[in-house]
Structures are given as structure tokens and as C-alpha cells.
Coordinates of C-alpha atoms in Angstrom, one line a residue:
X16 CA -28.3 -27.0 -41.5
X17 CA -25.8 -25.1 -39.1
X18 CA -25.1 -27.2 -36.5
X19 CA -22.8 -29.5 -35.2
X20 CA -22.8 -33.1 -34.7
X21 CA -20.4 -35.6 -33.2
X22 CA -20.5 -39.2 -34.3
X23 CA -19.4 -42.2 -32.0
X24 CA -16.9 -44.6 -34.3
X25 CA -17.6 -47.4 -31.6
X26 CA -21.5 -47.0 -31.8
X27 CA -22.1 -45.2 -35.0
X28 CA -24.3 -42.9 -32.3
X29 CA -24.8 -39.5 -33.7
X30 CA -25.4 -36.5 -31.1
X31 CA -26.1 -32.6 -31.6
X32 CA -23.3 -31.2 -29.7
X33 CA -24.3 -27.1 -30.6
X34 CA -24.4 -26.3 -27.3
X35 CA -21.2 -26.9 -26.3
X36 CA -19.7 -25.1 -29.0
X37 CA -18.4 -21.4 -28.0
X38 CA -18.2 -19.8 -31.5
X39 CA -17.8 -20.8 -35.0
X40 CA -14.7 -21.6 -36.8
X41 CA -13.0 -20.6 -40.2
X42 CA -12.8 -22.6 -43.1
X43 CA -10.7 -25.6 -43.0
X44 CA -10.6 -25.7 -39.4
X45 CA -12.1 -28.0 -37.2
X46 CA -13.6 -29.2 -33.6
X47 CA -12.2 -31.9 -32.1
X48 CA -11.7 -33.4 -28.7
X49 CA -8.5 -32.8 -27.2
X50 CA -8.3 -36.9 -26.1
X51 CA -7.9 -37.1 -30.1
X52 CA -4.8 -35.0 -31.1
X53 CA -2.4 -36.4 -28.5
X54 CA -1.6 -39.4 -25.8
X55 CA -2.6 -37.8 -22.2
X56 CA -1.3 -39.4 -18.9
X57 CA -0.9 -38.3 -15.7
X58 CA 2.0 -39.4 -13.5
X59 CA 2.5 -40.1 -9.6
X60 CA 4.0 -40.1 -6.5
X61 CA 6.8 -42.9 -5.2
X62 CA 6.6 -43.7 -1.5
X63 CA 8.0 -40.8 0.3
X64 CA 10.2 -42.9 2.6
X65 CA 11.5 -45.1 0.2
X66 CA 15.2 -43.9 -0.2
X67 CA 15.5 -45.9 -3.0
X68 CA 13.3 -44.0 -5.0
X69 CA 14.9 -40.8 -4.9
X70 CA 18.3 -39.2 -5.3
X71 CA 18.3 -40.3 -9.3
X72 CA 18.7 -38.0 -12.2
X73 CA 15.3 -38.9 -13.6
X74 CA 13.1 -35.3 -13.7
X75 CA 9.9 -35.3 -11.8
X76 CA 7.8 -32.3 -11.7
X77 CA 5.6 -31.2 -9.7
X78 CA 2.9 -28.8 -10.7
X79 CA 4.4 -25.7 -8.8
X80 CA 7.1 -25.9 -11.3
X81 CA 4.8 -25.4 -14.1
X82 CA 5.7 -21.9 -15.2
X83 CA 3.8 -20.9 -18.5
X84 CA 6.9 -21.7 -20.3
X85 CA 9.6 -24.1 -20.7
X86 CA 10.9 -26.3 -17.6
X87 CA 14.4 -27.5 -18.5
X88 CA 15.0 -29.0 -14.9
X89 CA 13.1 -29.7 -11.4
X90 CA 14.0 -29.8 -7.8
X91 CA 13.4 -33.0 -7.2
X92 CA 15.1 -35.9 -8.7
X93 CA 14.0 -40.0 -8.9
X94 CA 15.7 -43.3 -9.5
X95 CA 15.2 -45.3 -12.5
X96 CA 13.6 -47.8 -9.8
X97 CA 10.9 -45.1 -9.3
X98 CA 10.1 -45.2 -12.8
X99 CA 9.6 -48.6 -13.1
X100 CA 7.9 -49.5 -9.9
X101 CA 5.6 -46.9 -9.4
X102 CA 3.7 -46.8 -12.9
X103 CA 5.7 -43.3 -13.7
X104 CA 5.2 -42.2 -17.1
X105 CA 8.5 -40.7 -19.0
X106 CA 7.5 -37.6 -20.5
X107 CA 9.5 -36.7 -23.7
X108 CA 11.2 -33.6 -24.4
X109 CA 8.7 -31.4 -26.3
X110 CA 5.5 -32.9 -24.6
X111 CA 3.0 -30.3 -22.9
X112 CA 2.0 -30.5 -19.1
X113 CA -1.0 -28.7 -17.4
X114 CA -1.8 -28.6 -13.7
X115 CA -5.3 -30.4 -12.6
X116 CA -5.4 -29.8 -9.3
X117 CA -5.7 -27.2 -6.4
X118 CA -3.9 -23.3 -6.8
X119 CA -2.1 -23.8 -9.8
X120 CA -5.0 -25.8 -11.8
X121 CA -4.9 -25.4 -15.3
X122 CA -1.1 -23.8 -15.2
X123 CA 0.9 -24.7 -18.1
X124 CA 4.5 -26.1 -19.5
X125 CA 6.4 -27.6 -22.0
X126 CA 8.7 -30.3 -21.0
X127 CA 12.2 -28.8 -22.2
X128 CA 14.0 -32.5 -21.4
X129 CA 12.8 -36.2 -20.5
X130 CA 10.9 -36.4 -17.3
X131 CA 7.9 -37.6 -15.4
X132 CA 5.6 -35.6 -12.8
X133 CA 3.1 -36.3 -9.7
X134 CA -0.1 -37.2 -10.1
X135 CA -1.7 -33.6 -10.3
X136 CA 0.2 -33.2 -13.6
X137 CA -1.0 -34.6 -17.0
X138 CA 1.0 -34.4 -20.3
X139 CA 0.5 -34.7 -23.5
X140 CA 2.6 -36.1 -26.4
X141 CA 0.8 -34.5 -29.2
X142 CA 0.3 -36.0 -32.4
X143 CA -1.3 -33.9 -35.9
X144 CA -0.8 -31.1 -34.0
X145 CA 2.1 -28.0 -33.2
X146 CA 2.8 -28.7 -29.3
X147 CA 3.4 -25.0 -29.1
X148 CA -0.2 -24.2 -30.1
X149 CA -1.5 -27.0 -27.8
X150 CA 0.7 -24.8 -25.3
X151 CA -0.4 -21.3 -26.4
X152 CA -4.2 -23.1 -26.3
X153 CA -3.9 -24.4 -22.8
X154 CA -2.8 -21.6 -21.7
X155 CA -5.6 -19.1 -23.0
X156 CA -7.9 -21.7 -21.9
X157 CA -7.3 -21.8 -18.0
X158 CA -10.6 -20.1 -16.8
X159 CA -12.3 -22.7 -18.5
X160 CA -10.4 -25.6 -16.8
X161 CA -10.9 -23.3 -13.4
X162 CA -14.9 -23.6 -14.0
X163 CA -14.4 -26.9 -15.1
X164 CA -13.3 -28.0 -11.8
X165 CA -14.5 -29.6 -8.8
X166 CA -13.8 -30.4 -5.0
X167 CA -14.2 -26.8 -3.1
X168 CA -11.0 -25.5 -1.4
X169 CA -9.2 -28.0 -3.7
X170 CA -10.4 -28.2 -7.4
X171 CA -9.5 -30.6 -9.4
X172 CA -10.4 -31.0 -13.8
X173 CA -9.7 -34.8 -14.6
X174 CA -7.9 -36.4 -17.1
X175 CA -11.1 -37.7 -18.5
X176 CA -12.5 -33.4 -18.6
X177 CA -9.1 -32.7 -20.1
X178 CA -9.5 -35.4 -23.4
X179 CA -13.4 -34.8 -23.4
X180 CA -12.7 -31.2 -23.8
X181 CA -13.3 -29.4 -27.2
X182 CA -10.6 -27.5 -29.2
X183 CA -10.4 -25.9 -32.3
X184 CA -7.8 -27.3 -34.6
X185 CA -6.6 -25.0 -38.1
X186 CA -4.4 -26.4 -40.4
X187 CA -1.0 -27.6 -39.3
X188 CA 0.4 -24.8 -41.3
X189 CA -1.7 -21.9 -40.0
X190 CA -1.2 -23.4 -36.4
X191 CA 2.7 -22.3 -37.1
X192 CA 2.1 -19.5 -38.6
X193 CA -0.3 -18.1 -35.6
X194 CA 2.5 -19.8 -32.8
X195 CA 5.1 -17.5 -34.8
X196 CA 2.9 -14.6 -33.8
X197 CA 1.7 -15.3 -30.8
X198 CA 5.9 -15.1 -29.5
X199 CA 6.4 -12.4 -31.4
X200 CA 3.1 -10.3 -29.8
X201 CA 3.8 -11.8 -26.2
X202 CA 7.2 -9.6 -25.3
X203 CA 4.7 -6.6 -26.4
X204 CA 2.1 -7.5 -24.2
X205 CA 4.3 -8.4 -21.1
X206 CA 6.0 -4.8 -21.6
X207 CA 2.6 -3.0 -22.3
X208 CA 1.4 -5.1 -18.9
X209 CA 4.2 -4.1 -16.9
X210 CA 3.6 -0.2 -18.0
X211 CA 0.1 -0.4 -17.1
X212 CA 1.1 -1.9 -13.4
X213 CA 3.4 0.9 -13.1
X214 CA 0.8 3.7 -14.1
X215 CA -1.8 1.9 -12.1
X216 CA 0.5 2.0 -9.0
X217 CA 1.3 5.8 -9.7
X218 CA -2.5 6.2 -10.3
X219 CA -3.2 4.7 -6.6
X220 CA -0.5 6.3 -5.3
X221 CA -0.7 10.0 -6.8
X222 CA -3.2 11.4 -4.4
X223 CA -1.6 10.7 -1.4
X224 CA 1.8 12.3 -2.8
X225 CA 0.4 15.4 -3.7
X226 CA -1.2 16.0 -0.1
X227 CA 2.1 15.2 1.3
X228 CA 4.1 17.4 -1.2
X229 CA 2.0 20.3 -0.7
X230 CA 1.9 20.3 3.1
X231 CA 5.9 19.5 2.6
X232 CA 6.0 23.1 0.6
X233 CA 3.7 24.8 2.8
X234 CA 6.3 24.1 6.1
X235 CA 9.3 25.2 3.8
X236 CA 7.7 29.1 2.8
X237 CA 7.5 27.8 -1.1
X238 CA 3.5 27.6 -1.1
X239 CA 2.8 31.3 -1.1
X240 CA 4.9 34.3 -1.6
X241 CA 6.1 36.3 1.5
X242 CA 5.2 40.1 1.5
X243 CA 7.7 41.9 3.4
X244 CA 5.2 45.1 4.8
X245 CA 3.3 41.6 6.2
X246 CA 6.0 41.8 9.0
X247 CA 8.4 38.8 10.5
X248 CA 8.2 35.8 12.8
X249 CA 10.7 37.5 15.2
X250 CA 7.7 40.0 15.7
X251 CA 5.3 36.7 16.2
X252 CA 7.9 36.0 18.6
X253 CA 7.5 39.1 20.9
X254 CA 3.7 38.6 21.0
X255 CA 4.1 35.1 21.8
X256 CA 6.4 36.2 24.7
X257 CA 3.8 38.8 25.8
X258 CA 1.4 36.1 26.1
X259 CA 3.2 33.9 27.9
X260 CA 4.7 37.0 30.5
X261 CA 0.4 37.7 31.2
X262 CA -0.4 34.0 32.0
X263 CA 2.5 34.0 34.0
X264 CA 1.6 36.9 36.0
X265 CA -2.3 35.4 36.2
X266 CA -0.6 32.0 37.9
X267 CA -1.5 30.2 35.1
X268 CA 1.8 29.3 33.4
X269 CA 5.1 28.7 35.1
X270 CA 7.8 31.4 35.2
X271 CA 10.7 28.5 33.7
X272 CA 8.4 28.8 30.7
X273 CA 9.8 32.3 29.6
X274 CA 13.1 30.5 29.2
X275 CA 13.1 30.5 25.5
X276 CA 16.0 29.3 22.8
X277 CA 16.8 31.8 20.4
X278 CA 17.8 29.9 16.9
X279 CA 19.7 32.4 14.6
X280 CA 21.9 31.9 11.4
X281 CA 25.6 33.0 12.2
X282 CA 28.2 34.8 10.2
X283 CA 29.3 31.7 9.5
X284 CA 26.4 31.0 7.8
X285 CA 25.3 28.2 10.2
X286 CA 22.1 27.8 12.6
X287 CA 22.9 28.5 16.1
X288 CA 20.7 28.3 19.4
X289 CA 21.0 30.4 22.4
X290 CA 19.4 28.9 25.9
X291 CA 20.9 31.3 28.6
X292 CA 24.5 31.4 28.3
X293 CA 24.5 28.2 26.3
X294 CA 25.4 28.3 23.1
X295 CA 25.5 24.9 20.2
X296 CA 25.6 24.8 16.3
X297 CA 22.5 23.2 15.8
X298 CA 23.1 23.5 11.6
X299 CA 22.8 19.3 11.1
X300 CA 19.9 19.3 12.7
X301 CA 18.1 21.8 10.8
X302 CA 16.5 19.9 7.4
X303 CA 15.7 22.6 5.3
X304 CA 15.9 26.4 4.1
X305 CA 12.9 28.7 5.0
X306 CA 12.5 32.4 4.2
X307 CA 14.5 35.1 6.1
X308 CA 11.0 36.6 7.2
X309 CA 9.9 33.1 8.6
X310 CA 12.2 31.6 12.3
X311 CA 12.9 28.6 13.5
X312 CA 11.3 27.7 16.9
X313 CA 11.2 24.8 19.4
X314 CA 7.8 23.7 19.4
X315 CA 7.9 23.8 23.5
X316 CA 8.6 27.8 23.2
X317 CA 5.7 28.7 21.4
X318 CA 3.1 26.0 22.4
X319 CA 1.3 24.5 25.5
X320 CA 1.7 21.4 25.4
X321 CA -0.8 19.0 27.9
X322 CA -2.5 21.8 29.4
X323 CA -5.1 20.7 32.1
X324 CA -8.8 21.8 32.5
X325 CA -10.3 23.3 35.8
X326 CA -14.0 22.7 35.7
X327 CA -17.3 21.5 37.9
X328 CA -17.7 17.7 38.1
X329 CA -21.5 18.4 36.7
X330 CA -20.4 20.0 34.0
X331 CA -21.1 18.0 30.7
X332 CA -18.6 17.7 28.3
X333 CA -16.8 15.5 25.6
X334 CA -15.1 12.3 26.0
X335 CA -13.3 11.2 23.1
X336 CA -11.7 7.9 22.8
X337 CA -9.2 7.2 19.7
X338 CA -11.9 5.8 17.5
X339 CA -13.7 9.0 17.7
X340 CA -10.8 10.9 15.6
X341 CA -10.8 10.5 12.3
X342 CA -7.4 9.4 10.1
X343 CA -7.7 12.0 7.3
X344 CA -5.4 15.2 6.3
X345 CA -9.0 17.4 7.5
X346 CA -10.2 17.7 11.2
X347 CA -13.1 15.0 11.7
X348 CA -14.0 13.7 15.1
X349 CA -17.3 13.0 17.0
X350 CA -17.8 12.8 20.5
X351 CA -19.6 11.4 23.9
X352 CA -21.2 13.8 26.3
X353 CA -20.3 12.8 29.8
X354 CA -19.9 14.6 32.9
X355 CA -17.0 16.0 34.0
X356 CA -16.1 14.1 37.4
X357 CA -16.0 11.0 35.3
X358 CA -13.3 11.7 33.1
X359 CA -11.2 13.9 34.7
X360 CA -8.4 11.7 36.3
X361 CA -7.0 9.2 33.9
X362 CA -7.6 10.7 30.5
X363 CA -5.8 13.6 28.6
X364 CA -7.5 16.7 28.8
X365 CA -8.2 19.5 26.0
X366 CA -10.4 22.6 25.2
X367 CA -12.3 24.2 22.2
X368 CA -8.9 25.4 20.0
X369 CA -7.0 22.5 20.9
X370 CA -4.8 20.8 18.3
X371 CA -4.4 17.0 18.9
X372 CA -2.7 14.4 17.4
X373 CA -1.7 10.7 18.6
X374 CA 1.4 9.4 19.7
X375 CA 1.2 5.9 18.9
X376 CA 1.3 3.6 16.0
X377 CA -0.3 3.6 13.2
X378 CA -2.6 6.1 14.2
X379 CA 0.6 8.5 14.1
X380 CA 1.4 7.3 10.8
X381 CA -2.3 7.8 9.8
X382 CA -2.3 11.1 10.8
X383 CA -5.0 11.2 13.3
X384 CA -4.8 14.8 14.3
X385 CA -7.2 17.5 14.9
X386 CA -8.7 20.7 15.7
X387 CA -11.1 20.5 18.5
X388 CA -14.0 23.0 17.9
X389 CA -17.6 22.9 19.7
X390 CA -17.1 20.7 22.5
X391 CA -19.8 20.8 24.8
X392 CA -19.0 23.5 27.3
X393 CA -15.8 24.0 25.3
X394 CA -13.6 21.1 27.3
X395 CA -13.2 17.4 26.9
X396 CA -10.8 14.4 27.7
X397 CA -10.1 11.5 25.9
X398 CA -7.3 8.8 25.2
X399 CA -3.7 8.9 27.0
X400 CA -2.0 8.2 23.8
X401 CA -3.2 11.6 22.5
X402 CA -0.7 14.7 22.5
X403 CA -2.5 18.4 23.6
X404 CA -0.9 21.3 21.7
X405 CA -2.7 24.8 22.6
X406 CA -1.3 28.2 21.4
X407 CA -0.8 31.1 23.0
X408 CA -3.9 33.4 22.5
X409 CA -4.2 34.0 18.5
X410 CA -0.6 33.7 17.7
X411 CA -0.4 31.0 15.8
X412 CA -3.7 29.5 13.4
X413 CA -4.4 26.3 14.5
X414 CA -4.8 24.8 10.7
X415 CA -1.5 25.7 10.0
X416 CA -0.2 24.1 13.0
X417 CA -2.6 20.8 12.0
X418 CA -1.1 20.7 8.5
X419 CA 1.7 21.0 10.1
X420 CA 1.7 17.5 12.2
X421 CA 0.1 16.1 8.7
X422 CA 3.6 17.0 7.1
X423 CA 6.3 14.6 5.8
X424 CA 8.3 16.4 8.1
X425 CA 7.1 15.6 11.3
X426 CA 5.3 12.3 10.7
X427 CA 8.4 10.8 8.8
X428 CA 11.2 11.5 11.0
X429 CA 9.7 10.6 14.1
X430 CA 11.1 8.5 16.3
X431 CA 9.7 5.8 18.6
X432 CA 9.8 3.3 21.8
X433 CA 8.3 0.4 22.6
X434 CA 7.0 -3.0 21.4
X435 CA 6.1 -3.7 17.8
X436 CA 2.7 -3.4 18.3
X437 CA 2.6 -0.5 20.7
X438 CA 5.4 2.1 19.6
X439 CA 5.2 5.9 20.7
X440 CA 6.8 8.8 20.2
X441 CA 9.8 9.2 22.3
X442 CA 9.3 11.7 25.0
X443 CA 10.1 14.8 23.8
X444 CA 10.6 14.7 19.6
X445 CA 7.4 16.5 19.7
X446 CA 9.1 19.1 22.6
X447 CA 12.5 20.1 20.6
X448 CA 11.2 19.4 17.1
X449 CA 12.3 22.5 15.3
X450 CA 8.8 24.4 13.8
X451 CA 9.1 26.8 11.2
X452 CA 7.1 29.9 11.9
X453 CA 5.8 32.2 9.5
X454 CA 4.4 35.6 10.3
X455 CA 0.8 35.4 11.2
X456 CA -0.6 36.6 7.8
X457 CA 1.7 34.6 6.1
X458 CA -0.1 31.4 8.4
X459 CA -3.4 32.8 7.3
X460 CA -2.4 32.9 3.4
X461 CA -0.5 29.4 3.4
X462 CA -4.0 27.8 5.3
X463 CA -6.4 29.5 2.5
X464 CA -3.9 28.4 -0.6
X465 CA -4.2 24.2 1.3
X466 CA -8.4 24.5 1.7
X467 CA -7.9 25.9 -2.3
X468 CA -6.9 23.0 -2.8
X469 CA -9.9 20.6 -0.9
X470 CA -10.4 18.7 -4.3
X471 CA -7.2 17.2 -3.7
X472 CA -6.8 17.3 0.1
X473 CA -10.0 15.8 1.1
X474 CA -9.5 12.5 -1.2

């Protein structure tokens, strides 16, 4: 026969005990419960507002001290009175403590000097038995102490679980011998542990670096080559101008809108901008290098920024609350139809081609920005805390300009007003932030190389 009794000394009762035991054991070693290979006692707690109890230099632990290793000392210290009046036992140096109740249940120690505990606490002076593999035990055993317990929000294992538990005792020999490699595996494991937290962080975190690095290189010309017969951004410029000079002349754009800053690199080999007869070294304020076919650009010269619709208060189009734009580095967003008359005070307005991000926390951090495309009618309005940017006919593609306000660039050093829970933008870092413009074809190249990339930019 194979299985495993347990005989009562005080009854001579004999009972089958196979199914409580996990697994089976090696040669000379043997099952036995835990009340057996030690003296287990809990301690307790001395009136709080007796002064007289505390202030000693007796140790008494508590079981958020335990610590899965050695406690030499504890936080709070009681009076030899304590000891004697309120049934504390004296735990001796070298006897093992584990946690019964609440959070830390089933969280180990080894007492590293004389001293008692609270009443969640039990210890053990051990006897027939290494108190360092009672230790290492205890300690691999917590899940089954967890299970073991009771009481909902606050679980608790009782003394009378702990000494009814079984445990597998080897030979006191081989109990050393597997202590001595237990401490010499543990510093392996804590280091293998700690590499695996760092790989697992990099792992979570790799994604969302390589989306921002790429955009990052994109803004600063090093994501695709530039082709000098491709033309230069000062010839964007004179198209943009052209633009602007025909909506002027149609009475849609105000003349003060021509006046443009002209950013140039000096002899001196710092960046300088021009508005009128003004003229300011602007070279701290410019973060980074861009190629010489590319030009530096205040985002207010070569964007409309909140432009307003005109249209019939029947006409149906989108309304587009906050919640409706998605936080991703693509262009999601869904929509209400409504008519036209009902949204068009009180909301910020925007057209098919639109590029829109918001202005206030998180969803600035989030990078809720988009390209509106194939709104009904081709107009729409939606929350206040959005910002409109719309370009001047087909000078600049749009996907650039969105993977643009998805940059490090732009979304890191922004600054902001307000409360803590309802920061903006301060009026007018989206206005003067410097833009770096690449020619048009060079726009077009640097948008296809991102979408190349969709496996890791739509993650």
C-alpha cells in the first residue's frame, strides 16, 4: 500500500490523510505537522494609552516589519511591564515569525535579536529542525497560507491552521545543505528578476518610443533623403504667399496676414528673423538643425488658424464633441449629423481638410489630433478646446502637418495655463512655434516612408 496515514498518540485513532498530501517525498524524508517541529505563539497588543507600557527597549514587531529576511530592530519599543502584564511572549533571537492576518498574511522573518510582536504575528522556536529551512519553507509556502485564509477584506490563517499544517521534513543534514543553496541561488534570481522587470518595462515601453523617434526624425529632414532638382521651402514659400495675396484680394483673408517673418541663418552662423524693420537673433530658440533645402516658419505665416464657416442654417453637417476624436498617432474620429443653425455659435468651426488637435490636458498629451475628411456637406463644429489649422490651398500635406502635432517636439515643450485639472495651451505657443518646412515633394516622401511604417505606428 501507497498511502499515507496519520496516527493520534492520545487516541491511538488511525486516519488516511492521502488527500491532503501534495506530492511524494524522497527517501528518508518525512511528513509532519508543522505544530510538531517547533513551539508556535502568537503575541499581543498592550493598552495603547497606557504610558507605561511603552518607551522600553523591549522589541515588538508588528507584521509590516516582516520583510522576508532578518529584522534586527522595530519601530516601536515596550517596557519590561508590557511584557509581563500583557501575556507577551519573548521571542528569542533565531526564532521565525510569519504574518496571519490581513495584507501581509503569510509574510515571513527571522528574529535577528530578542523580541515579542502583536497579535497578528506568530513565531516559532524550532526544535529538530534548521530555522532557516522553516524560513525558506514559509516563505515558498505563502499562497497556501493566502488560500488558507479567512474573513473577506481581512484574512486571517490561525495559529491552530499554522501547527495543523503539513511540511516535509529531510534530514537535518540535507535541510543545511539545501539552506546553503537556496542563499547561494537567491542573489541569482533577484538579479535575473530585476533584468526581466527592466526588459518587460522596455518591452511595454518600446512601441510608443519608436512612434515618437520616428515622427522626431521626420520633423528634423533625417527620415528621407532630400533631392535637390525636388526644389526648396523658400519656393513653398512664394506659393504660400501667392495664396494668401488671392484670398486677400477675394475678402477672405485680412491684408495684416501678408506680414510674414523671414527666419534666415546669418554670417554669423546664427538664426535670425526679420518682421518689417525688426530684426532679433532668434538662434536659442531654435532646437534643432534641418536641411538647407528645408526653412524655418512661424506656424501663423503659413497656416489658418480658426477659420470660420459661412453656410445655410439647414444645412446638415458634423458636430463633433471631444469624445468623438480618437487618441491615437492615425486620424480616427466619428461624428453627429446636425443642422447647421444649431451649432454654429458656441462651438469651433472646421471644414473637410482641416487639421485639429486639442488644447487641453491630457487630451494634448494624448495626441488627439486629426484630419477631418468627409464631413457631411464638407463643414462641422465641435468642442472649444479644439485648435483649427487649415492650409493654404495644396501647399502643405495635411499628414505631414498631423505627424507633425504628434511629434516630441511640439507635444513635449508645450507650455500651459490653468488649474490642475484643466490646463491649456498658452495662447499663442501654437501661433510662434517655429515649423520646419520641407519642400512639398519632400512632405509627400516623408508621409509615405511614416504609413510604410503602419505596423509600428498604428499599435
Amino acid at each position: 500500500m501507497n498511502s499515507y496515514y496519520e496516527k493520534f498518540l492520545a487516541t491511538g485513532e488511525v486516519k488516511c490523510i492521502d488527500e491532503e498530501i501534495p506530492f511524494d517525498l524522497p527517501f528518508g524524508w518525512e511528513w509532519c505537522r508543522m505544530g510538531s517541529i517547533g513551539d508556535w505563539g502568537a503575541g499581543a497588543t498592550p493598552a495603547k494609552g497606557n504610558s507605561d507600557y511603552y518607551g522600553g527597549n523591549i522589541l515588538w514587531l508588528r507584521t509590516g516589519e516582516l520583510n522576508n529576511g532578518v529584522v534586527y530592530d522595530t519601530e516601536i519599543k515596550i517596557t519590561e511591564k508590557a511584557l509581563q502584564e500583557c501575556s507577551l511572549r519573548l521571542n528569542k533571537a533565531g526564532d521565525v515569525l510569519i504574518a496571519m492576518y490581513g495584507a501581509t498574511i503569510g509574510k515571513v522573518a527571522i528574529a535577528g535579536n530578542e523580541m515579542t510582536s502583536n497579535q497578528a504575528c506568530c513565531a516559532c522556536t524550532p526544535f529538530g529542525v534548521f530555522n532557516y529551512y522553516l524560513f525558506y519553507y514559509l516563505m515558498g509556502s505563502q499562497m497556501d497560507f493566502i488560500k488558507k485564509g479567512e474573513g473577506g477584506a481581512q484574512p486571517n490563517i490561525s495559529r491552530e491552521k499554522l501547527i495543523s499544517h503539513l511540511m516535509p521534513i529531510p534530514p537535518l543534514n540535507e535541510q543545511y545543505r539545501i539552506v546553503k543553496q537556496i542563499q547561494k541561488i537567491l542573489p541569482l534570481i533577484e538579479m535575473y528578476s530585476a533584468s526581466q522587470d527592466t526588459q518587460d518595462k522596455l518591452n511595454a515601453e518600446i512601441n510608443e518610443k519608436l512612434k515618437k523617434s520616428i515622427l522626431q526624425e521626420a520633423i528634423q529632414g533625417k527620415l528621407v533623403p532630400q533631392i535637390e532638382k525636388e526644389g526648396t521651402a523658400q519656393e513653398l514659400l512664394e506659393q504660400i504667399k501667392q495664396e494668401k495675396q488671392k484670398l486677400v484680394k477675394e475678402g477672405k483673408l485680412k491684408k495684416s496676414a501678408l506680414t510674414d517673418s523671414v527666419i534666415f541663418k546669418g554670417d554669423d552662423n546664427k538664426y535670425w528673423e526679420k518682421v518689417g524693420k525688426g530684426l532679433r537673433c532668434i538662434d536659442d530658440e531654435i532646437h534643432f538643425e534641418i536641411p538647407a533645402s528645408w526653412q524655418w516658419v512661424r506656424i501663423k505665416d503659413i497656416f489658418q488658424i480658426n477659420p470660420k464657416n459661412i453656410a445655410d442654417d439647414n444645412c446638415i453637417s458634423a458636430f463633433i464633441p471631444m469624445e468623438k476624436i480618437c487618441a491615437t498617432y492615425g486620424s480616427e474620429f466619428s461624428y453627429d449629423e446636425v443642422q447647421w443653425k444649431t451649432i454654429k455659435t458656441g462651438y469651433t468651426h472646421f471644414a473637410d481638410g482641416d487639421v485639429v488637435f486639442a488644447k487641453i490636458t491630457p487630451c494634448f498629451q494624448n495626441r488627439k489630433s486629426v484630419i477631418f475628411i468627409g464631413l457631411p456637406n464638407g463643414i462641422g463644429a465641435g468642442s472649444t478646446e479644439l485648435k483649427v489649422m487649415r492650409p493654404y490651398g495644396e501647399t502643405i500635406n495635411r499628414w505631414y502637418l498631423l505627424y507633425f502635432l504628434k511629434s516630441p517636439y511640439f507635444i513635449d515643450e508645450a507650455q500651459f495655463k490653468g488649474t490642475a485639472n484643466q490646463q491649456r495651451i498658452i495662447t499663442g505657443y501654437l501661433e510662434n512655434k517655429f515649423f520646419p518646412l520641407p519642400p512639398k515633394s519632400e512632405q509627400d516622401k516623408i508621409v509615405e516612408q511614416i504609413k510604410q511604417l503602419a505596423s509600428i505606428m498604428s499599435r
